[in-house]
PDB file of C-alpha atoms in Angstrom:
ATOM      1  CA  UNK V1386     190.330 -63.921-113.635  1.00  0.00           C
ATOM      2  CA  UNK V1387     187.724 -63.205-116.300  1.00  0.00           C
ATOM      3  CA  UNK V1388     184.183 -62.775-114.953  1.00  0.00           C
ATOM      4  CA  UNK V1389     181.695 -64.195-117.454  1.00  0.00           C
ATOM      5  CA  UNK V1390     177.949 -63.425-117.467  1.00  0.00           C
ATOM      6  CA  UNK V1391     175.970 -66.065-119.393  1.00  0.00           C
ATOM      7  CA  UNK V1392     172.876 -64.976-121.264  1.00  0.00           C
ATOM      8  CA  UNK V1393     170.427 -67.584-122.467  1.00  0.00           C
ATOM      9  CA  UNK V1394     166.874 -67.929-123.760  1.00  0.00           C
ATOM     10  CA  UNK V1395     166.631 -71.358-122.116  1.00  0.00           C
ATOM     11  CA  UNK V1396     168.592 -72.207-118.916  1.00  0.00           C
ATOM     12  CA  UNK V1397     167.845 -75.913-119.421  1.00  0.00           C
ATOM     13  CA  UNK V1398     169.290 -76.118-122.942  1.00  0.00           C
ATOM     14  CA  UNK V1399     172.110 -78.635-123.172  1.00  0.00           C
ATOM     15  CA  UNK V1400     174.742 -76.295-124.745  1.00  0.00           C
ATOM     16  CA  UNK V1401     174.080 -73.656-122.118  1.00  0.00           C
ATOM     17  CA  UNK V1402     174.268 -76.104-119.241  1.00  0.00           C
ATOM     18  CA  UNK V1403     177.614 -77.394-120.563  1.00  0.00           C
ATOM     19  CA  UNK V1404     179.182 -73.915-120.553  1.00  0.00           C
ATOM     20  CA  UNK V1405     177.652 -73.128-117.167  1.00  0.00           C
ATOM     21  CA  UNK V1406     179.003 -76.342-115.633  1.00  0.00           C
ATOM     22  CA  UNK V1407     182.393 -75.830-117.234  1.00  0.00           C
ATOM     23  CA  UNK V1408     182.721 -72.407-115.605  1.00  0.00           C
ATOM     24  CA  UNK V1409     181.342 -73.541-112.291  1.00  0.00           C
ATOM     25  CA  UNK V1410     183.769 -76.502-112.114  1.00  0.00           C
ATOM     26  CA  UNK V1411     186.790 -74.354-113.165  1.00  0.00           C
ATOM     27  CA  UNK V1412     187.303 -76.338-116.373  1.00  0.00           C
ATOM     28  CA  UNK V1413     187.827 -73.176-118.297  1.00  0.00           C
ATOM     29  CA  UNK V1414     191.143 -71.763-117.001  1.00  0.00           C
ATOM     30  CA  UNK V1415     191.211 -68.290-115.496  1.00  0.00           C
ATOM     31  CA  UNK V1416     187.450 -67.797-115.858  1.00  0.00           C
ATOM     32  CA  UNK V1417     184.544 -67.772-113.472  1.00  0.00           C
ATOM     33  CA  UNK V1418     180.786 -67.479-113.901  1.00  0.00           C
ATOM     34  CA  UNK V1419     179.479 -64.162-112.646  1.00  0.00           C
ATOM     35  CA  UNK V1420     175.899 -65.300-113.113  1.00  0.00           C
ATOM     36  CA  UNK V1421     173.202 -66.332-115.645  1.00  0.00           C
ATOM     37  CA  UNK V1422     170.444 -64.038-116.899  1.00  0.00           C
ATOM     38  CA  UNK V1423     167.606 -64.431-119.420  1.00  0.00           C
ATOM     39  CA  UNK V1424     166.559 -60.906-120.215  1.00  0.00           C
ATOM     40  CA  UNK V1425     167.948 -57.426-121.081  1.00  0.00           C
ATOM     41  CA  UNK V1426     167.205 -56.124-117.568  1.00  0.00           C
ATOM     42  CA  UNK V1427     169.484 -58.759-116.087  1.00  0.00           C
ATOM     43  CA  UNK V1428     172.258 -57.731-118.498  1.00  0.00           C
ATOM     44  CA  UNK V1429     171.876 -54.046-117.574  1.00  0.00           C
ATOM     45  CA  UNK V1430     171.918 -54.741-113.828  1.00  0.00           C
ATOM     46  CA  UNK V1431     175.021 -56.944-114.138  1.00  0.00           C
ATOM     47  CA  UNK V1432     176.931 -54.448-116.262  1.00  0.00           C
ATOM     48  CA  UNK V1433     176.055 -51.651-113.809  1.00  0.00           C
ATOM     49  CA  UNK V1434     178.040 -53.413-111.082  1.00  0.00           C
ATOM     50  CA  UNK V1435     181.227 -53.064-113.109  1.00  0.00           C
ATOM     51  CA  UNK V1436     182.077 -56.722-112.278  1.00  0.00           C
ATOM     52  CA  UNK V1437     181.573 -58.288-115.681  1.00  0.00           C
ATOM     53  CA  UNK V1438     184.392 -58.848-118.211  1.00  0.00           C
ATOM     54  CA  UNK V1439     182.549 -60.944-120.861  1.00  0.00           C
ATOM     55  CA  UNK V1440     178.966 -61.497-121.949  1.00  0.00           C
ATOM     56  CA  UNK V1441     178.484 -64.974-123.371  1.00  0.00           C
ATOM     57  CA  UNK V1442     175.149 -65.490-125.211  1.00  0.00           C
ATOM     58  CA  UNK V1443     174.855 -69.245-125.232  1.00  0.00           C
ATOM     59  CA  UNK V1444     172.293 -69.521-128.050  1.00  0.00           C
ATOM     60  CA  UNK V1445     171.382 -67.584-131.126  1.00  0.00           C
ATOM     61  CA  UNK V1446     167.945 -66.540-129.826  1.00  0.00           C
ATOM     62  CA  UNK V1447     169.582 -64.661-126.906  1.00  0.00           C
ATOM     63  CA  UNK V1448     171.786 -62.712-129.323  1.00  0.00           C
ATOM     64  CA  UNK V1449     168.920 -60.267-129.802  1.00  0.00           C
ATOM     65  CA  UNK V1450     169.769 -58.909-126.344  1.00  0.00           C
ATOM     66  CA  UNK V1451     173.358 -57.834-127.233  1.00  0.00           C
ATOM     67  CA  UNK V1452     173.604 -54.202-126.072  1.00  0.00           C
ATOM     68  CA  UNK V1453     174.560 -51.719-128.785  1.00  0.00           C
ATOM     69  CA  UNK V1454     178.010 -50.359-127.939  1.00  0.00           C
ATOM     70  CA  UNK V1455     178.472 -52.972-125.287  1.00  0.00           C
ATOM     71  CA  UNK V1456     181.213 -51.920-122.825  1.00  0.00           C
ATOM     72  CA  UNK V1457     182.539 -55.506-122.428  1.00  0.00           C
ATOM     73  CA  UNK V1458     183.475 -58.312-124.719  1.00  0.00           C
ATOM     74  CA  UNK V1459     180.607 -60.257-126.307  1.00  0.00           C
ATOM     75  CA  UNK V1460     180.611 -63.926-127.394  1.00  0.00           C
ATOM     76  CA  UNK V1461     177.676 -65.670-129.110  1.00  0.00           C
ATOM     77  CA  UNK V1462     177.355 -69.437-129.539  1.00  0.00           C
ATOM     78  CA  UNK V1463     175.449 -70.434-132.636  1.00  0.00           C
ATOM     79  CA  UNK V1464     174.932 -74.211-132.915  1.00  0.00           C
ATOM     80  CA  UNK V1465     171.463 -74.312-134.414  1.00  0.00           C
ATOM     81  CA  UNK V1466     170.361 -72.764-137.696  1.00  0.00           C
ATOM     82  CA  UNK V1467     167.374 -73.503-139.851  1.00  0.00           C
ATOM     83  CA  UNK V1468     168.182 -75.474-143.010  1.00  0.00           C
ATOM     84  CA  UNK V1469     166.773 -74.270-146.323  1.00  0.00           C
ATOM     85  CA  UNK V1470     166.160 -77.588-148.071  1.00  0.00           C
ATOM     86  CA  UNK V1471     165.340 -75.964-151.422  1.00  0.00           C
ATOM     87  CA  UNK V1472     168.580 -73.973-151.566  1.00  0.00           C
ATOM     88  CA  UNK V1473     170.632 -76.560-149.716  1.00  0.00           C
ATOM     89  CA  UNK V1474     172.119 -74.132-147.203  1.00  0.00           C
ATOM     90  CA  UNK V1475     171.638 -72.595-143.826  1.00  0.00           C
ATOM     91  CA  UNK V1476     168.954 -69.899-143.444  1.00  0.00           C
ATOM     92  CA  UNK V1477     170.303 -66.990-141.396  1.00  0.00           C
ATOM     93  CA  UNK V1478     167.524 -64.450-141.837  1.00  0.00           C
ATOM     94  CA  UNK V1479     167.102 -61.818-139.122  1.00  0.00           C
ATOM     95  CA  UNK V1480     170.014 -63.138-137.110  1.00  0.00           C
ATOM     96  CA  UNK V1481     172.516 -61.173-139.175  1.00  0.00           C
ATOM     97  CA  UNK V1482     171.655 -57.839-137.490  1.00  0.00           C
ATOM     98  CA  UNK V1483     172.020 -59.295-134.004  1.00  0.00           C
ATOM     99  CA  UNK V1484     175.232 -61.188-134.669  1.00  0.00           C
ATOM    100  CA  UNK V1485     176.880 -58.109-136.255  1.00  0.00           C
ATOM    101  CA  UNK V1486     177.140 -56.642-132.698  1.00  0.00           C
ATOM    102  CA  UNK V1487     179.172 -59.576-131.375  1.00  0.00           C
ATOM    103  CA  UNK V1488     182.938 -59.612-131.010  1.00  0.00           C
ATOM    104  CA  UNK V1489     183.316 -63.359-131.459  1.00  0.00           C
ATOM    105  CA  UNK V1490     180.885 -66.042-132.688  1.00  0.00           C
ATOM    106  CA  UNK V1491     181.350 -69.722-131.765  1.00  0.00           C
ATOM    107  CA  UNK V1492     180.094 -72.333-134.175  1.00  0.00           C
ATOM    108  CA  UNK V1493     180.082 -76.113-134.008  1.00  0.00           C
ATOM    109  CA  UNK V1494     181.341 -76.674-137.518  1.00  0.00           C
ATOM    110  CA  UNK V1495     183.512 -74.829-140.071  1.00  0.00           C
ATOM    111  CA  UNK V1496     180.683 -75.000-142.647  1.00  0.00           C
ATOM    112  CA  UNK V1497     178.336 -73.103-140.228  1.00  0.00           C
ATOM    113  CA  UNK V1498     180.977 -70.560-139.508  1.00  0.00           C
ATOM    114  CA  UNK V1499     181.590 -70.076-143.261  1.00  0.00           C
ATOM    115  CA  UNK V1500     177.846 -69.540-143.906  1.00  0.00           C
ATOM    116  CA  UNK V1501     177.565 -66.989-141.136  1.00  0.00           C
ATOM    117  CA  UNK V1502     180.750 -65.134-141.993  1.00  0.00           C
ATOM    118  CA  UNK V1503     179.501 -64.628-145.567  1.00  0.00           C
ATOM    119  CA  UNK V1504     176.371 -62.931-144.161  1.00  0.00           C
ATOM    120  CA  UNK V1505     177.942 -61.256-141.129  1.00  0.00           C
ATOM    121  CA  UNK V1506     181.677 -60.619-141.868  1.00  0.00           C
ATOM    122  CA  UNK V1507     182.374 -58.326-138.886  1.00  0.00           C
ATOM    123  CA  UNK V1508     182.867 -60.713-135.856  1.00  0.00           C
ATOM    124  CA  UNK V1509     185.631 -63.249-135.490  1.00  0.00           C
ATOM    125  CA  UNK V1510     184.553 -66.860-135.912  1.00  0.00           C
ATOM    126  CA  UNK V1511     185.835 -69.849-133.905  1.00  0.00           C
ATOM    127  CA  UNK V1512     184.902 -73.539-134.091  1.00  0.00           C
ATOM    128  CA  UNK V1513     183.930 -74.879-130.623  1.00  0.00           C
ATOM    129  CA  UNK V1514     182.727 -78.451-130.645  1.00  0.00           C
ATOM    130  CA  UNK V1515     180.492 -79.520-127.745  1.00  0.00           C
ATOM    131  CA  UNK V1516     181.695 -81.763-125.035  1.00  0.00           C
ATOM    132  CA  UNK V1517     180.163 -85.277-124.895  1.00  0.00           C
ATOM    133  CA  UNK V1518     180.410 -87.705-122.033  1.00  0.00           C
ATOM    134  CA  UNK V1519     181.687 -90.536-124.254  1.00  0.00           C
ATOM    135  CA  UNK V1520     182.002 -92.897-121.208  1.00  0.00           C
ATOM    136  CA  UNK V1521     178.254 -92.703-120.683  1.00  0.00           C
ATOM    137  CA  UNK V1522     177.576 -94.185-124.201  1.00  0.00           C
ATOM    138  CA  UNK V1523     180.643 -96.383-124.710  1.00  0.00           C
ATOM    139  CA  UNK V1524     179.457-100.016-124.316  1.00  0.00           C
ATOM    140  CA  UNK V1525     182.909-101.093-123.161  1.00  0.00           C
ATOM    141  CA  UNK V1526     182.528 -98.832-120.084  1.00  0.00           C
ATOM    142  CA  UNK V1527     178.806 -98.494-119.478  1.00  0.00           C
ATOM    143  CA  UNK V1528     177.080-101.316-121.274  1.00  0.00           C
ATOM    144  CA  UNK V1529     173.278-101.383-120.793  1.00  0.00           C
ATOM    145  CA  UNK V1530     171.749-104.764-121.489  1.00  0.00           C
ATOM    146  CA  UNK V1531     169.278-105.245-124.291  1.00  0.00           C
ATOM    147  CA  UNK V1532     166.679-106.235-121.644  1.00  0.00           C
ATOM    148  CA  UNK V1533     166.050-102.515-121.236  1.00  0.00           C
ATOM    149  CA  UNK V1534     164.213-102.709-124.593  1.00  0.00           C
ATOM    150  CA  UNK V1535     162.051-105.707-123.772  1.00  0.00           C
ATOM    151  CA  UNK V1536     158.775-103.834-124.302  1.00  0.00           C
ATOM    152  CA  UNK V1537     159.443-103.229-127.998  1.00  0.00           C
ATOM    153  CA  UNK V1538     162.399-105.359-128.995  1.00  0.00           C
ATOM    154  CA  UNK V1539     162.527-108.747-130.690  1.00  0.00           C
ATOM    155  CA  UNK V1540     166.008-110.255-130.534  1.00  0.00           C
ATOM    156  CA  UNK V1541     165.211-112.488-133.500  1.00  0.00           C
ATOM    157  CA  UNK V1542     164.952-109.345-135.684  1.00  0.00           C
ATOM    158  CA  UNK V1543     167.510-106.758-136.891  1.00  0.00           C
ATOM    159  CA  UNK V1544     167.250-103.714-134.660  1.00  0.00           C
ATOM    160  CA  UNK V1545     167.563-100.396-136.576  1.00  0.00           C
ATOM    161  CA  UNK V1546     167.037 -96.984-135.058  1.00  0.00           C
ATOM    162  CA  UNK V1547     165.533 -93.922-136.811  1.00  0.00           C
ATOM    163  CA  UNK V1548     167.004 -90.766-135.302  1.00  0.00           C
ATOM    164  CA  UNK V1549     164.628 -88.253-136.824  1.00  0.00           C
ATOM    165  CA  UNK V1550     161.381 -86.987-135.297  1.00  0.00           C
ATOM    166  CA  UNK V1551     159.363 -88.930-137.874  1.00  0.00           C
ATOM    167  CA  UNK V1552     160.051 -91.193-140.866  1.00  0.00           C
ATOM    168  CA  UNK V1553     161.227 -88.944-143.734  1.00  0.00           C
ATOM    169  CA  UNK V1554     159.776 -89.672-147.175  1.00  0.00           C
ATOM    170  CA  UNK V1555     163.095 -90.846-148.607  1.00  0.00           C
ATOM    171  CA  UNK V1556     163.258 -93.514-145.879  1.00  0.00           C
ATOM    172  CA  UNK V1557     159.567 -94.515-146.355  1.00  0.00           C
ATOM    173  CA  UNK V1558     160.274 -95.105-150.008  1.00  0.00           C
ATOM    174  CA  UNK V1559     163.538 -96.964-149.261  1.00  0.00           C
ATOM    175  CA  UNK V1560     161.733 -99.373-146.920  1.00  0.00           C
ATOM    176  CA  UNK V1561     159.155-100.116-149.627  1.00  0.00           C
ATOM    177  CA  UNK V1562     161.993-101.041-151.950  1.00  0.00           C
ATOM    178  CA  UNK V1563     163.516-103.600-149.618  1.00  0.00           C
ATOM    179  CA  UNK V1564     163.437-107.324-150.478  1.00  0.00           C
ATOM    180  CA  UNK V1565     160.771-109.199-148.487  1.00  0.00           C
ATOM    181  CA  UNK V1566     163.340-111.166-146.492  1.00  0.00           C
ATOM    182  CA  UNK V1567     164.845-107.868-145.268  1.00  0.00           C
ATOM    183  CA  UNK V1568     161.520-106.326-144.334  1.00  0.00           C
ATOM    184  CA  UNK V1569     160.499-109.404-142.403  1.00  0.00           C
ATOM    185  CA  UNK V1570     163.694-109.221-140.313  1.00  0.00           C
ATOM    186  CA  UNK V1571     163.523-105.476-139.681  1.00  0.00           C
ATOM    187  CA  UNK V1572     162.596-103.935-136.291  1.00  0.00           C
ATOM    188  CA  UNK V1573     162.567-100.087-136.580  1.00  0.00           C
ATOM    189  CA  UNK V1574     162.634 -97.953-133.440  1.00  0.00           C
ATOM    190  CA  UNK V1575     162.191 -94.179-133.393  1.00  0.00           C
ATOM    191  CA  UNK V1576     164.427 -92.090-131.183  1.00  0.00           C
ATOM    192  CA  UNK V1577     162.790 -88.735-131.998  1.00  0.00           C
ATOM    193  CA  UNK V1578     161.267 -86.403-129.470  1.00  0.00           C
ATOM    194  CA  UNK V1579     157.980 -88.308-129.455  1.00  0.00           C
ATOM    195  CA  UNK V1580     159.511 -91.690-128.712  1.00  0.00           C
ATOM    196  CA  UNK V1581     158.861 -91.590-124.923  1.00  0.00           C
ATOM    197  CA  UNK V1582     162.010 -93.648-124.297  1.00  0.00           C
ATOM    198  CA  UNK V1583     163.854 -93.043-121.053  1.00  0.00           C
ATOM    199  CA  UNK V1584     167.581 -92.179-121.237  1.00  0.00           C
ATOM    200  CA  UNK V1585     168.663 -95.701-120.293  1.00  0.00           C
ATOM    201  CA  UNK V1586     166.556 -97.111-123.141  1.00  0.00           C
ATOM    202  CA  UNK V1587     167.980 -94.651-125.649  1.00  0.00           C
ATOM    203  CA  UNK V1588     171.528 -95.596-124.697  1.00  0.00           C
ATOM    204  CA  UNK V1589     170.680 -99.258-124.921  1.00  0.00           C
ATOM    205  CA  UNK V1590     169.228 -98.737-128.430  1.00  0.00           C
ATOM    206  CA  UNK V1591     172.412 -96.972-129.504  1.00  0.00           C
ATOM    207  CA  UNK V1592     174.523 -99.708-128.125  1.00  0.00           C
ATOM    208  CA  UNK V1593     172.567-102.610-129.688  1.00  0.00           C
ATOM    209  CA  UNK V1594     171.103-101.330-132.924  1.00  0.00           C
ATOM    210  CA  UNK V1595     172.757-102.453-136.144  1.00  0.00           C
ATOM    211  CA  UNK V1596     172.635 -98.877-137.325  1.00  0.00           C
ATOM    212  CA  UNK V1597     170.923 -95.476-136.818  1.00  0.00           C
ATOM    213  CA  UNK V1598     169.474 -93.487-139.709  1.00  0.00           C
ATOM    214  CA  UNK V1599     169.228 -89.679-139.887  1.00  0.00           C
ATOM    215  CA  UNK V1600     167.499 -89.340-143.211  1.00  0.00           C
ATOM    216  CA  UNK V1601     166.407 -85.689-143.013  1.00  0.00           C
ATOM    217  CA  UNK V1602     168.830 -82.918-142.054  1.00  0.00           C
ATOM    218  CA  UNK V1603     166.133 -80.631-140.654  1.00  0.00           C
ATOM    219  CA  UNK V1604     164.410 -83.148-138.337  1.00  0.00           C
ATOM    220  CA  UNK V1605     166.876 -84.279-135.711  1.00  0.00           C
ATOM    221  CA  UNK V1606     169.035 -82.848-133.010  1.00  0.00           C
ATOM    222  CA  UNK V1607     172.696 -82.980-133.655  1.00  0.00           C
ATOM    223  CA  UNK V1608     173.432 -84.293-130.124  1.00  0.00           C
ATOM    224  CA  UNK V1609     171.573 -87.553-131.061  1.00  0.00           C
ATOM    225  CA  UNK V1610     174.097 -88.091-133.835  1.00  0.00           C
ATOM    226  CA  UNK V1611     177.020 -87.502-131.487  1.00  0.00           C
ATOM    227  CA  UNK V1612     175.592 -89.827-128.855  1.00  0.00           C
ATOM    228  CA  UNK V1613     175.167 -92.527-131.480  1.00  0.00           C
ATOM    229  CA  UNK V1614     178.753 -92.111-132.534  1.00  0.00           C
ATOM    230  CA  UNK V1615     179.945 -92.259-128.905  1.00  0.00           C
ATOM    231  CA  UNK V1616     178.127 -95.561-128.557  1.00  0.00           C
ATOM    232  CA  UNK V1617     179.989 -96.924-131.577  1.00  0.00           C
ATOM    233  CA  UNK V1618     176.705 -97.308-133.465  1.00  0.00           C
ATOM    234  CA  UNK V1619     177.033 -97.297-137.337  1.00  0.00           C
ATOM    235  CA  UNK V1620     175.463 -93.899-138.243  1.00  0.00           C
ATOM    236  CA  UNK V1621     174.100 -92.753-141.630  1.00  0.00           C
ATOM    237  CA  UNK V1622     173.090 -89.178-142.448  1.00  0.00           C
ATOM    238  CA  UNK V1623     171.926 -87.208-145.454  1.00  0.00           C
ATOM    239  CA  UNK V1624     174.572 -84.526-145.349  1.00  0.00           C
ATOM    240  CA  UNK V1625     178.142 -83.942-144.226  1.00  0.00           C
ATOM    241  CA  UNK V1626     177.408 -80.848-142.100  1.00  0.00           C
ATOM    242  CA  UNK V1627     175.537 -82.614-139.235  1.00  0.00           C
ATOM    243  CA  UNK V1628     178.156 -85.390-139.347  1.00  0.00           C
ATOM    244  CA  UNK V1629     180.416 -82.876-137.671  1.00  0.00           C
ATOM    245  CA  UNK V1630     183.489 -84.457-139.151  1.00  0.00           C
ATOM    246  CA  UNK V1631     183.038 -87.626-137.106  1.00  0.00           C
ATOM    247  CA  UNK V1632     181.620 -89.820-139.903  1.00  0.00           C
ATOM    248  CA  UNK V1633     183.298 -91.056-143.075  1.00  0.00           C
ATOM    249  CA  UNK V1634     182.215 -90.314-146.637  1.00  0.00           C
ATOM    250  CA  UNK V1635     180.565 -93.769-146.946  1.00  0.00           C
ATOM    251  CA  UNK V1636     178.261 -92.857-144.112  1.00  0.00           C
ATOM    252  CA  UNK V1637     176.736 -89.939-146.046  1.00  0.00           C
ATOM    253  CA  UNK V1638     173.760 -90.871-148.128  1.00  0.00           C
ATOM    254  CA  UNK V1639     171.510 -88.969-150.566  1.00  0.00           C
ATOM    255  CA  UNK V1640     168.719 -86.815-149.229  1.00  0.00           C
ATOM    256  CA  UNK V1641     166.400 -87.645-152.194  1.00  0.00           C
ATOM    257  CA  UNK V1642     167.526 -91.082-153.525  1.00  0.00           C
ATOM    258  CA  UNK V1643     165.749 -93.888-151.561  1.00  0.00           C
ATOM    259  CA  UNK V1644     167.757 -96.504-153.479  1.00  0.00           C
ATOM    260  CA  UNK V1645     170.911 -95.493-151.556  1.00  0.00           C
ATOM    261  CA  UNK V1646     169.167 -96.088-148.286  1.00  0.00           C
ATOM    262  CA  UNK V1647     167.591 -99.351-149.428  1.00  0.00           C
ATOM    263  CA  UNK V1648     170.975-100.649-150.583  1.00  0.00           C
ATOM    264  CA  UNK V1649     172.588 -99.744-147.286  1.00  0.00           C
ATOM    265  CA  UNK V1650     169.857-101.454-145.277  1.00  0.00           C
ATOM    266  CA  UNK V1651     170.198-104.519-147.458  1.00  0.00           C
ATOM    267  CA  UNK V1652     173.956-104.552-146.940  1.00  0.00           C
ATOM    268  CA  UNK V1653     173.539-104.296-143.173  1.00  0.00           C
ATOM    269  CA  UNK V1654     170.967-107.078-143.230  1.00  0.00           C
ATOM    270  CA  UNK V1655     173.375-109.365-145.179  1.00  0.00           C
ATOM    271  CA  UNK V1656     176.098-108.791-142.651  1.00  0.00           C
ATOM    272  CA  UNK V1657     173.650-109.445-139.786  1.00  0.00           C
ATOM    273  CA  UNK V1658     172.479-112.663-141.354  1.00  0.00           C
ATOM    274  CA  UNK V1659     176.057-113.745-142.057  1.00  0.00           C
ATOM    275  CA  UNK V1660     176.876-113.285-138.357  1.00  0.00           C
ATOM    276  CA  UNK V1661     173.905-115.497-137.488  1.00  0.00           C
ATOM    277  CA  UNK V1662     171.751-112.638-136.174  1.00  0.00           C
ATOM    278  CA  UNK V1663     174.328-111.842-133.427  1.00  0.00           C
ATOM    279  CA  UNK V1664     174.514-108.113-132.623  1.00  0.00           C
ATOM    280  CA  UNK V1665     177.434-106.219-134.190  1.00  0.00           C
ATOM    281  CA  UNK V1666     180.597-105.147-132.340  1.00  0.00           C
ATOM    282  CA  UNK V1667     180.851-101.445-131.449  1.00  0.00           C
ATOM    283  CA  UNK V1668     182.737 -99.315-133.958  1.00  0.00           C
ATOM    284  CA  UNK V1669     185.848 -98.629-131.954  1.00  0.00           C
ATOM    285  CA  UNK V1670     187.262 -96.231-134.498  1.00  0.00           C
ATOM    286  CA  UNK V1671     184.092 -94.117-134.319  1.00  0.00           C
ATOM    287  CA  UNK V1672     184.323 -94.045-130.492  1.00  0.00           C
ATOM    288  CA  UNK V1673     187.996 -93.079-130.710  1.00  0.00           C
ATOM    289  CA  UNK V1674     187.211 -90.122-133.023  1.00  0.00           C
ATOM    290  CA  UNK V1675     184.556 -88.947-130.572  1.00  0.00           C
ATOM    291  CA  UNK V1676     187.058 -89.057-127.704  1.00  0.00           C
ATOM    292  CA  UNK V1677     189.587 -87.103-129.750  1.00  0.00           C
ATOM    293  CA  UNK V1678     187.239 -84.462-131.042  1.00  0.00           C
ATOM    294  CA  UNK V1679     184.349 -84.177-128.506  1.00  0.00           C
ATOM    295  CA  UNK V1680     185.633 -85.218-125.095  1.00  0.00           C
ATOM    296  CA  UNK V1681     184.489 -83.212-122.090  1.00  0.00           C
ATOM    297  CA  UNK V1682     188.054 -81.805-121.584  1.00  0.00           C
ATOM    298  CA  UNK V1683     188.480 -80.523-125.167  1.00  0.00           C
ATOM    299  CA  UNK V1684     185.911 -77.752-125.421  1.00  0.00           C
ATOM    300  CA  UNK V1685     186.798 -75.758-122.237  1.00  0.00           C
ATOM    301  CA  UNK V1686     190.350 -75.174-123.450  1.00  0.00           C
ATOM    302  CA  UNK V1687     188.992 -73.793-126.765  1.00  0.00           C
ATOM    303  CA  UNK V1688     186.506 -71.632-124.926  1.00  0.00           C
ATOM    304  CA  UNK V1689     189.357 -70.104-122.914  1.00  0.00           C
ATOM    305  CA  UNK V1690     190.984 -69.125-126.215  1.00  0.00           C
ATOM    306  CA  UNK V1691     187.643 -67.752-127.442  1.00  0.00           C
ATOM    307  CA  UNK V1692     187.337 -65.519-124.399  1.00  0.00           C
ATOM    308  CA  UNK V1693     190.863 -64.193-124.901  1.00  0.00           C
ATOM    309  CA  UNK V1694     190.091 -63.447-128.521  1.00  0.00           C
ATOM    310  CA  UNK V1695     186.832 -61.708-127.590  1.00  0.00           C
ATOM    311  CA  UNK V1696     188.702 -59.439-125.130  1.00  0.00           C
ATOM    312  CA  UNK V1697     191.179 -58.454-127.806  1.00  0.00           C
ATOM    313  CA  UNK V1698     188.414 -57.820-130.406  1.00  0.00           C
ATOM    314  CA  UNK V1699     186.514 -55.729-127.863  1.00  0.00           C
ATOM    315  CA  UNK V1700     189.540 -53.555-127.211  1.00  0.00           C
ATOM    316  CA  UNK V1701     189.982 -52.949-130.903  1.00  0.00           C
ATOM    317  CA  UNK V1702     186.264 -52.183-131.358  1.00  0.00           C
ATOM    318  CA  UNK V1703     186.331 -49.591-128.534  1.00  0.00           C
ATOM    319  CA  UNK V1704     189.523 -47.982-129.840  1.00  0.00           C
ATOM    320  CA  UNK V1705     188.039 -47.264-133.245  1.00  0.00           C
TER     321      UNK V1705
END
């Protein structure tokens, strides 16, 4: 049985809580949580007991606490990196020195792993996709009525969600390009961090909106995209990386050409009008891909493999 000490900069962060819960509920075979700490002193005290086999740093910020010459295997989860819009790539910066001390690094996508491995070639890299409770969002299992949105909804209009924290310039310009009949039928709802919507309302929006738009790579949380996909909501993004291989090529739009976004909104409006203003059916194929790639049972098996790999890498490191 591997004893895993979790290290985090934020115990309430979703990725950390997922790993913690997976260990506590024995979803990761042959592994148990030895505790959770948030500072270097906690790491030192835990290692001093001799009862720790693996240190798992569940976010990139906590990686700064990796002990030099750590006596046990070290794993770092990196699922958030700044995006350099001018260069069109991830910005790694000071993280490289911290990550170089890890035995294994977990990334959510191959593209992120590739970017990190080019800057920090020493550790092993593994893709670990997060677990999503698809049943919570799937309208066939947990449908939340549109009445949840009564305070800001108008069922005579086409409901479209904006998933970013604000309205990106490319989307502002796209809306200005729309024909008048589309603009008059459009009801835009923000799902960003300032929206003040309760969870039930967010799920209802994702289940009933004709589409959700993520028009700026740097201004949304990737979980929002996964939740939209789990609800079967047509989802459009500016780049393939945050799509996390769930979306299709036709769902990826330009980050700087508002005409693409205007054309897509016009197409959606045409289909909505053709259906008589009746809400769309959920995208069953999208939900199916989410179940296959991001179900709650998938990631723990991958994490078990990561812990095994970290142990082997640690043994090699200590023998050199």
